[in-house]
Amino acid sequence: MRFHLSEEQVAIQDAIRGTLADCWQLEQQHKFADGEADFDQTSWDALMALGLGSILLPDSGMGLLDAALVCEVVGEAAAPGPLIGQLLSVAAVAHTSHEAAKAYLAGLEAGTTVAALALGESPYVQCAKAAQLFLAGGRDGALSLIEAGEGVTIEAVKSTDRSRPISRVSFEGAKSHELFAAGDPMVSKIHDAALVLIAADSLGGAQKCTDMTVAYAKEREQFGQPIGRFQGLKHQLAHMALDVEPARAQVWYAAYAHDANLPDAERAAAMAKAHLCDVYVRTTRAAVAAHGGIGYTWEYGLNYWFRRAAFNRAWLGSPLQHRARAADLAGW
């Protein structure tokens, strides 16, 4: 049993981190947030050029743990784009026997066909204006791939998350391909994978905010010394680190349990989603408070992670809902 990442997994994270450092700096974030687009082609193409679209293919030799490591770095950068929807659409289409849907697999894998996630009952979908496909369905229903175009209505709304703008979407009369019927184990497996990837995105964002705050505490001076030397702030930074670091194991275990088909995989996914989204919100709040006045400014940029944390917390169910599910799954 290994308790750390392999050299290949570390290299994948470093490659994504370096790519996003080149194409998704704070300047690009501000420009994107001030615009009307819900998709950034440059950063998307750069990520897809790394081959991320193939991670969840059955013959890739990788699995949800590797996809979670990718989403962790993407969350760390608060990068745009429907990456979670793209990865899960590749997985769903690769496993289905629906021949018409399989025709989309090559484009999804390359990233030239963009797919957004429309799971659950919510009408709100990230990056809907840019999507050519939507992976849709409820946990208790069928899982379908819906084509953008006739029958799909998209109304952009002002969203909290400025890194992944959302729209209100309806699919009445849209062309749909049923990938898996209601009751097929793949339906719940895709839903659980989505929960784990949202938890991974939250982990990356929480770690980023902790690192930003520690760096600021070492640099900002008051009364002739760095503010990080003051005991009150030291405690606050320690609490942030103690909140984030143990949660990392929870995400990794949930992804591993999913890949290994362990009996508690569904519960582990629910717990990871619930806990990491709470950790993310707490960490971003603490980061803003520790920064003082500059943390509240638009220019400094902490708000991107705070807003993303708020969206992740609500996406596909609140922590309260998933803790209730986890309790039911444990037979409590």
mmCIF file of C-alpha atoms in Angstrom, residues 39 44 81-90 93 104 107-108 111-118 125-128 130-135 145-146:
data_model
loop_
_atom_site.group_PDB
_atom_site.id
_atom_site.type_symbol
_atom_site.label_atom_id
_atom_site.label_comp_id
_atom_site.label_asym_id
_atom_site.label_seq_id
_atom_site.Cartn_x
_atom_site.Cartn_y
_atom_site.Cartn_z
ATOM 1 C CA PHE A 39 -15.518 29.728 -21.493
ATOM 2 C CA TRP A 44 -8.977 24.975 -22.315
ATOM 3 C CA GLY A 81 -14.044 25.491 -18.164
ATOM 4 C CA PRO A 82 -16.304 22.486 -17.546
ATOM 5 C CA LEU A 83 -13.439 20.062 -16.898
ATOM 6 C CA ILE A 84 -15.397 17.827 -14.503
ATOM 7 C CA GLY A 85 -18.212 17.487 -17.044
ATOM 8 C CA GLN A 86 -15.703 16.747 -19.797
ATOM 9 C CA LEU A 87 -13.896 14.000 -17.866
ATOM 10 C CA LEU A 88 -17.130 12.320 -16.787
ATOM 11 C CA SER A 89 -18.653 12.539 -20.259
ATOM 12 C CA VAL A 90 -15.626 10.716 -21.653
ATOM 13 C CA VAL A 93 -19.541 7.550 -23.383
ATOM 14 C CA TYR A 104 -18.624 11.776 -29.940
ATOM 15 C CA GLY A 107 -13.956 14.816 -29.944
ATOM 16 C CA LEU A 108 -14.585 14.606 -26.211
ATOM 17 C CA GLY A 111 -11.411 18.492 -26.048
ATOM 18 C CA THR A 112 -12.626 19.788 -29.418
ATOM 19 C CA THR A 113 -16.154 18.804 -28.365
ATOM 20 C CA VAL A 114 -17.012 20.453 -25.057
ATOM 21 C CA ALA A 115 -19.385 18.761 -22.604
ATOM 22 C CA ALA A 116 -20.962 20.353 -19.546
ATOM 23 C CA LEU A 117 -22.359 18.623 -16.472
ATOM 24 C CA ALA A 118 -26.118 18.832 -15.975
ATOM 25 C CA VAL A 125 -25.174 24.509 -15.711
ATOM 26 C CA GLN A 126 -21.578 25.770 -15.938
ATOM 27 C CA CYS A 127 -20.211 26.951 -19.267
ATOM 28 C CA ALA A 128 -23.494 26.035 -21.000
ATOM 29 C CA ALA A 130 -19.837 26.877 -24.917
ATOM 30 C CA ALA A 131 -21.030 23.281 -24.590
ATOM 31 C CA GLN A 132 -21.928 21.113 -27.571
ATOM 32 C CA LEU A 133 -23.059 18.285 -25.275
ATOM 33 C CA PHE A 134 -24.574 17.946 -21.804
ATOM 34 C CA LEU A 135 -24.250 14.938 -19.517
ATOM 35 C CA LEU A 145 -25.991 12.729 -23.443
ATOM 36 C CA ILE A 146 -27.930 15.702 -24.806
#
